[in-house]
Amino acid sequence: MPLTFTLGPAVTPALRDGLLDLWADVSNAGGAVGFVSPVAREDLRPELVKHFAAMSEGRTRLLVGHDEEGQVAATAFLTLNTHRLMTHWLWLYTVMVHPRHQGKGYGRDLLAAAADAARTLDGIEAIRLTCRGGLGLERFYASCGYKEVGRVPGAIRVAPGDDRDDVIMLLPLG
Ligand SMILES: CC(C)(COP(=O)(O)OP(=O)(O)OC[C@H]1O[C@@H](n2cnc3c(N)ncnc32)[C@H](O)[C@@H]1OP(=O)(O)O)[C@@H](O)C(=O)NCCC(=O)NCCS
């Protein structure tokens, strides 16, 4: 069963809790979404609140995928630039699929839905994101049409002595 994607859903307590559970489960399974395992829901809440604040200011749109049981199973946040010379592209943040659903093509569906969503926004011509090196994520994004356009060596310190590249990926929207 494919996921059902919604752009800009109403933020209910159930959605908020579903997002925190997803983010915690993904992080604790080794996912590269801003944190390193072990992480608790309460560690994530301030970051989610930042996304919500940007949503209320109209700078960010949440794309959420629900599974057939109605559980939050995937997310991405589309964030417009505030810089006046960079309003023709947006950032994609917090791309994740729940560990129990990974490897079924849902990640690719999520990024296709994100590209469709970006195309509906006035004047948006490209999607940019960064990912942590060393996990093969570049290959995932490449399979979704993204190209590596930059790499900052060792910019992400996941642990003392374990620095990873910050890889910049770009999808021009044709
Ligand atoms: C990365 C992620 C979103 C991919 O979602 P998914 O549903 O597992 O991916 P899909 O099943 O759609 O896979 C699509 C393609 O990418 C490949 N792929 C998926 N995850 C990969 C990974 N971590 N490394 C290398 N390739 C990967 C798949 O093999 C598949 O390629 P194929 O068609 O040649 O077989 C998901 O694994 C995830 O949430 N990971 C943890 C969070 C994370 O690290 N997010 C990235 C933030 S930058």
mmCIF file of C-alpha atoms and ligand atoms in Angstrom:
data_model
loop_
_atom_site.group_PDB
_atom_site.id
_atom_site.type_symbol
_atom_site.label_atom_id
_atom_site.label_comp_id
_atom_site.label_asym_id
_atom_site.label_seq_id
_atom_site.Cartn_x
_atom_site.Cartn_y
_atom_site.Cartn_z
ATOM 1 C CA MET A 1 0.000 0.000 0.000
ATOM 2 C CA PRO A 2 1.553 3.343 -0.992
ATOM 3 C CA LEU A 3 1.671 6.111 1.597
ATOM 4 C CA THR A 4 -0.893 8.916 1.449
ATOM 5 C CA PHE A 5 0.878 12.285 1.227
ATOM 6 C CA THR A 6 -0.572 15.548 2.497
ATOM 7 C CA LEU A 7 0.973 18.985 2.040
ATOM 8 C CA GLY A 8 0.326 21.485 4.827
ATOM 9 C CA PRO A 9 -1.852 19.360 7.129
ATOM 10 C CA ALA A 10 -3.486 20.920 10.189
ATOM 11 C CA VAL A 11 -1.145 20.526 13.158
ATOM 12 C CA THR A 12 -3.094 18.506 15.714
ATOM 13 C CA PRO A 13 -1.686 16.951 18.921
ATOM 14 C CA ALA A 14 -1.885 13.559 17.189
ATOM 15 C CA LEU A 15 0.173 14.801 14.250
ATOM 16 C CA ARG A 16 2.715 16.464 16.568
ATOM 17 C CA ASP A 17 3.117 13.243 18.579
ATOM 18 C CA GLY A 18 3.342 11.190 15.399
ATOM 19 C CA LEU A 19 6.123 13.444 14.092
ATOM 20 C CA LEU A 20 8.066 13.177 17.384
ATOM 21 C CA ASP A 21 7.717 9.379 17.411
ATOM 22 C CA LEU A 22 8.828 9.137 13.787
ATOM 23 C CA TRP A 23 11.829 11.418 14.326
ATOM 24 C CA ALA A 24 12.895 9.525 17.483
ATOM 25 C CA ASP A 25 12.487 6.084 15.917
ATOM 26 C CA VAL A 26 14.406 7.117 12.780
ATOM 27 C CA SER A 27 17.219 8.719 14.834
ATOM 28 C CA ASN A 28 17.498 5.749 17.181
ATOM 29 C CA ALA A 29 17.727 3.413 14.189
ATOM 30 C CA GLY A 30 20.820 5.365 13.020
ATOM 31 C CA GLY A 31 19.095 7.818 10.646
ATOM 32 C CA ALA A 32 20.887 11.051 9.749
ATOM 33 C CA VAL A 33 18.263 13.646 10.617
ATOM 34 C CA GLY A 34 20.185 16.093 12.785
ATOM 35 C CA PHE A 35 20.735 13.890 15.834
ATOM 36 C CA VAL A 36 22.784 10.912 16.935
ATOM 37 C CA SER A 37 21.310 7.932 18.780
ATOM 38 C CA PRO A 38 20.237 7.685 21.571
ATOM 39 C CA VAL A 39 17.725 10.493 21.400
ATOM 40 C CA ALA A 40 14.474 11.084 23.299
ATOM 41 C CA ARG A 41 11.307 12.726 22.024
ATOM 42 C CA GLU A 42 11.957 15.649 24.384
ATOM 43 C CA ASP A 43 15.353 16.296 22.722
ATOM 44 C CA LEU A 44 13.572 16.629 19.387
ATOM 45 C CA ARG A 45 10.649 18.791 20.475
ATOM 46 C CA PRO A 46 12.548 22.149 20.280
ATOM 47 C CA GLU A 47 13.594 21.360 16.693
ATOM 48 C CA LEU A 48 10.023 20.446 15.760
ATOM 49 C CA VAL A 49 8.791 23.673 17.369
ATOM 50 C CA LYS A 50 11.237 25.594 15.142
ATOM 51 C CA HIS A 51 9.692 23.935 12.086
ATOM 52 C CA PHE A 52 6.200 24.798 13.391
ATOM 53 C CA ALA A 53 7.231 28.437 13.939
ATOM 54 C CA ALA A 54 8.506 28.659 10.356
ATOM 55 C CA MET A 55 5.240 27.041 9.190
ATOM 56 C CA SER A 56 3.172 29.643 11.036
ATOM 57 C CA GLU A 57 5.247 32.395 9.374
ATOM 58 C CA GLY A 58 4.520 30.848 5.979
ATOM 59 C CA ARG A 59 8.194 30.030 5.311
ATOM 60 C CA THR A 60 7.890 26.259 5.671
ATOM 61 C CA ARG A 61 5.431 23.648 4.456
ATOM 62 C CA LEU A 62 5.185 20.197 5.977
ATOM 63 C CA LEU A 63 4.794 17.224 3.672
ATOM 64 C CA VAL A 64 3.640 14.173 5.619
ATOM 65 C CA GLY A 65 3.042 10.579 4.528
ATOM 66 C CA HIS A 66 0.573 8.381 6.431
ATOM 67 C CA ASP A 67 0.467 4.606 6.191
ATOM 68 C CA GLU A 68 -2.688 2.532 5.802
ATOM 69 C CA GLU A 69 -3.111 2.444 9.581
ATOM 70 C CA GLY A 70 -3.120 6.236 9.712
ATOM 71 C CA GLN A 71 0.321 6.413 11.364
ATOM 72 C CA VAL A 72 2.808 9.156 10.474
ATOM 73 C CA ALA A 73 5.297 7.237 8.320
ATOM 74 C CA ALA A 74 7.327 9.840 6.395
ATOM 75 C CA THR A 75 8.061 13.565 6.360
ATOM 76 C CA ALA A 76 9.894 16.339 4.637
ATOM 77 C CA PHE A 77 9.801 20.069 5.338
ATOM 78 C CA LEU A 78 9.956 22.485 2.394
ATOM 79 C CA THR A 79 11.467 25.814 3.483
ATOM 80 C CA LEU A 80 11.606 28.996 1.428
ATOM 81 C CA ASN A 81 14.636 31.268 1.570
ATOM 82 C CA THR A 82 14.459 34.608 3.289
ATOM 83 C CA HIS A 83 17.415 35.960 1.285
ATOM 84 C CA ARG A 84 15.957 38.214 -1.416
ATOM 85 C CA LEU A 85 18.318 36.883 -4.099
ATOM 86 C CA MET A 86 17.535 33.232 -3.346
ATOM 87 C CA THR A 87 13.766 33.119 -3.555
ATOM 88 C CA HIS A 88 13.815 30.922 -6.689
ATOM 89 C CA TRP A 89 14.736 27.713 -4.849
ATOM 90 C CA LEU A 90 13.902 26.076 -1.536
ATOM 91 C CA TRP A 91 15.425 23.822 1.094
ATOM 92 C CA LEU A 92 14.240 20.329 1.898
ATOM 93 C CA TYR A 93 14.814 19.322 5.531
ATOM 94 C CA THR A 94 14.204 16.305 7.765
ATOM 95 C CA VAL A 95 13.629 13.761 5.005
ATOM 96 C CA MET A 96 12.709 10.506 6.731
ATOM 97 C CA VAL A 97 10.777 7.277 6.375
ATOM 98 C CA HIS A 98 9.948 5.167 9.432
ATOM 99 C CA PRO A 99 12.406 2.243 9.810
ATOM 100 C CA ARG A 100 9.560 -0.314 9.503
ATOM 101 C CA HIS A 101 8.735 1.159 6.083
ATOM 102 C CA GLN A 102 12.236 1.720 4.686
ATOM 103 C CA GLY A 103 13.367 -0.060 1.541
ATOM 104 C CA LYS A 104 9.886 -0.245 -0.027
ATOM 105 C CA GLY A 105 10.215 2.748 -2.354
ATOM 106 C CA TYR A 106 8.440 5.154 0.016
ATOM 107 C CA GLY A 107 11.509 7.416 0.217
ATOM 108 C CA ARG A 108 11.430 7.859 -3.538
ATOM 109 C CA ASP A 109 7.654 8.477 -3.384
ATOM 110 C CA LEU A 110 8.279 11.099 -0.678
ATOM 111 C CA LEU A 111 10.823 12.973 -2.788
ATOM 112 C CA ALA A 112 8.553 12.809 -5.847
ATOM 113 C CA ALA A 113 5.738 14.295 -3.729
ATOM 114 C CA ALA A 114 8.166 16.982 -2.477
ATOM 115 C CA ALA A 115 9.110 17.898 -6.056
ATOM 116 C CA ASP A 116 5.412 18.051 -7.016
ATOM 117 C CA ALA A 117 4.742 20.264 -3.992
ATOM 118 C CA ALA A 118 7.660 22.578 -4.835
ATOM 119 C CA ARG A 119 6.349 22.958 -8.400
ATOM 120 C CA THR A 120 3.054 24.292 -7.033
ATOM 121 C CA LEU A 121 4.912 27.144 -5.274
ATOM 122 C CA ASP A 122 5.277 30.340 -7.240
ATOM 123 C CA GLY A 123 8.687 30.828 -8.838
ATOM 124 C CA ILE A 124 10.444 27.810 -7.293
ATOM 125 C CA GLU A 125 12.941 26.339 -9.770
ATOM 126 C CA ALA A 126 15.063 23.966 -7.666
ATOM 127 C CA ILE A 127 15.298 21.986 -4.431
ATOM 128 C CA ARG A 128 18.480 21.968 -2.380
ATOM 129 C CA LEU A 129 19.333 19.788 0.610
ATOM 130 C CA THR A 130 22.292 18.556 2.567
ATOM 131 C CA CYS A 131 23.035 15.057 3.746
ATOM 132 C CA ARG A 132 25.542 13.359 6.019
ATOM 133 C CA GLY A 133 28.344 11.569 4.203
ATOM 134 C CA GLY A 134 29.331 7.972 4.822
ATOM 135 C CA LEU A 135 25.846 6.429 4.781
ATOM 136 C CA GLY A 136 25.243 6.051 1.044
ATOM 137 C CA LEU A 137 22.540 8.719 1.110
ATOM 138 C CA GLU A 138 23.985 10.381 -2.012
ATOM 139 C CA ARG A 139 22.993 7.231 -3.898
ATOM 140 C CA PHE A 140 19.422 7.470 -2.588
ATOM 141 C CA TYR A 141 19.123 11.126 -3.635
ATOM 142 C CA ALA A 142 20.770 10.389 -7.000
ATOM 143 C CA SER A 143 18.110 7.722 -7.614
ATOM 144 C CA CYS A 144 15.559 10.542 -7.095
ATOM 145 C CA GLY A 145 17.241 12.781 -9.708
ATOM 146 C CA TYR A 146 19.401 14.915 -7.378
ATOM 147 C CA LYS A 147 23.024 15.761 -8.242
ATOM 148 C CA GLU A 148 25.848 16.292 -5.791
ATOM 149 C CA VAL A 149 26.953 19.926 -6.230
ATOM 150 C CA GLY A 150 29.212 20.363 -3.220
ATOM 151 C CA ARG A 151 30.800 18.717 -0.222
ATOM 152 C CA VAL A 152 32.295 20.271 2.900
ATOM 153 C CA PRO A 153 34.833 17.777 4.239
ATOM 154 C CA GLY A 154 34.384 16.730 7.847
ATOM 155 C CA ALA A 155 31.781 19.402 8.642
ATOM 156 C CA ILE A 156 29.584 17.051 10.695
ATOM 157 C CA ARG A 157 31.076 15.651 13.903
ATOM 158 C CA VAL A 158 28.833 12.728 14.843
ATOM 159 C CA ALA A 159 31.272 11.692 17.602
ATOM 160 C CA PRO A 160 34.812 12.589 18.654
ATOM 161 C CA GLY A 161 37.050 11.231 15.901
ATOM 162 C CA ASP A 162 34.109 10.586 13.539
ATOM 163 C CA ASP A 163 33.720 13.554 11.219
ATOM 164 C CA ARG A 164 31.475 13.254 8.163
ATOM 165 C CA ASP A 165 31.213 15.320 5.009
ATOM 166 C CA ASP A 166 28.259 17.668 4.609
ATOM 167 C CA VAL A 167 27.067 16.846 1.093
ATOM 168 C CA ILE A 168 25.022 19.372 -0.896
ATOM 169 C CA MET A 169 22.487 17.907 -3.333
ATOM 170 C CA LEU A 170 20.413 19.814 -5.910
ATOM 171 C CA LEU A 171 17.349 18.987 -7.992
ATOM 172 C CA PRO A 172 16.520 21.480 -10.748
ATOM 173 C CA LEU A 173 12.749 21.351 -11.343
ATOM 174 C CA GLY A 174 12.309 20.913 -15.085
HETATM 175 C C1 LIG B 1 16.952 7.758 3.307
HETATM 176 C C2 LIG B 1 15.491 7.291 3.344
HETATM 177 C C3 LIG B 1 14.567 8.513 3.354
HETATM 178 C C4 LIG B 1 15.241 6.449 2.079
HETATM 179 O O1 LIG B 1 13.900 5.998 2.144
HETATM 180 P P1 LIG B 1 13.535 4.486 1.720
HETATM 181 O O2 LIG B 1 12.060 4.378 1.701
HETATM 182 O O3 LIG B 1 14.273 3.563 2.620
HETATM 183 O O4 LIG B 1 14.164 4.426 0.247
HETATM 184 P P2 LIG B 1 13.549 3.725 -1.065
HETATM 185 O O5 LIG B 1 13.033 2.376 -0.691
HETATM 186 O O6 LIG B 1 12.597 4.673 -1.710
HETATM 187 O O7 LIG B 1 14.870 3.575 -1.936
HETATM 188 C C5 LIG B 1 15.108 4.271 -3.137
HETATM 189 C C6 LIG B 1 16.502 3.940 -3.645
HETATM 190 O O8 LIG B 1 17.482 4.495 -2.762
HETATM 191 C C7 LIG B 1 18.318 3.443 -2.245
HETATM 192 N N1 LIG B 1 18.588 3.750 -0.845
HETATM 193 C C8 LIG B 1 17.690 3.950 0.154
HETATM 194 N N2 LIG B 1 18.318 4.251 1.297
HETATM 195 C C9 LIG B 1 19.633 4.226 1.030
HETATM 196 C C10 LIG B 1 20.781 4.457 1.809
HETATM 197 N N3 LIG B 1 20.729 4.807 3.112
HETATM 198 N N4 LIG B 1 21.981 4.363 1.196
HETATM 199 C C11 LIG B 1 22.063 4.036 -0.109
HETATM 200 N N5 LIG B 1 21.003 3.821 -0.908
HETATM 201 C C12 LIG B 1 19.803 3.908 -0.334
HETATM 202 C C13 LIG B 1 17.513 2.182 -2.399
HETATM 203 O O9 LIG B 1 18.364 1.055 -2.492
HETATM 204 C C14 LIG B 1 16.775 2.438 -3.690
HETATM 205 O O10 LIG B 1 17.627 2.241 -4.796
HETATM 206 P P3 LIG B 1 17.263 1.167 -5.950
HETATM 207 O O11 LIG B 1 15.990 1.651 -6.570
HETATM 208 O O12 LIG B 1 18.459 1.243 -6.844
HETATM 209 O O13 LIG B 1 17.105 -0.109 -5.217
HETATM 210 C C15 LIG B 1 15.223 6.390 4.562
HETATM 211 O O14 LIG B 1 16.044 5.259 4.500
HETATM 212 C C16 LIG B 1 15.406 7.091 5.889
HETATM 213 O O15 LIG B 1 14.487 7.712 6.408
HETATM 214 N N6 LIG B 1 16.608 6.990 6.475
HETATM 215 C C17 LIG B 1 16.851 7.536 7.789
HETATM 216 C C18 LIG B 1 16.765 9.051 7.823
HETATM 217 C C19 LIG B 1 17.806 9.689 6.951
HETATM 218 O O16 LIG B 1 18.985 9.388 7.042
HETATM 219 N N7 LIG B 1 17.354 10.624 6.099
HETATM 220 C C20 LIG B 1 18.218 11.353 5.209
HETATM 221 C C21 LIG B 1 18.349 12.751 5.669
HETATM 222 S S1 LIG B 1 19.534 13.638 4.637
#
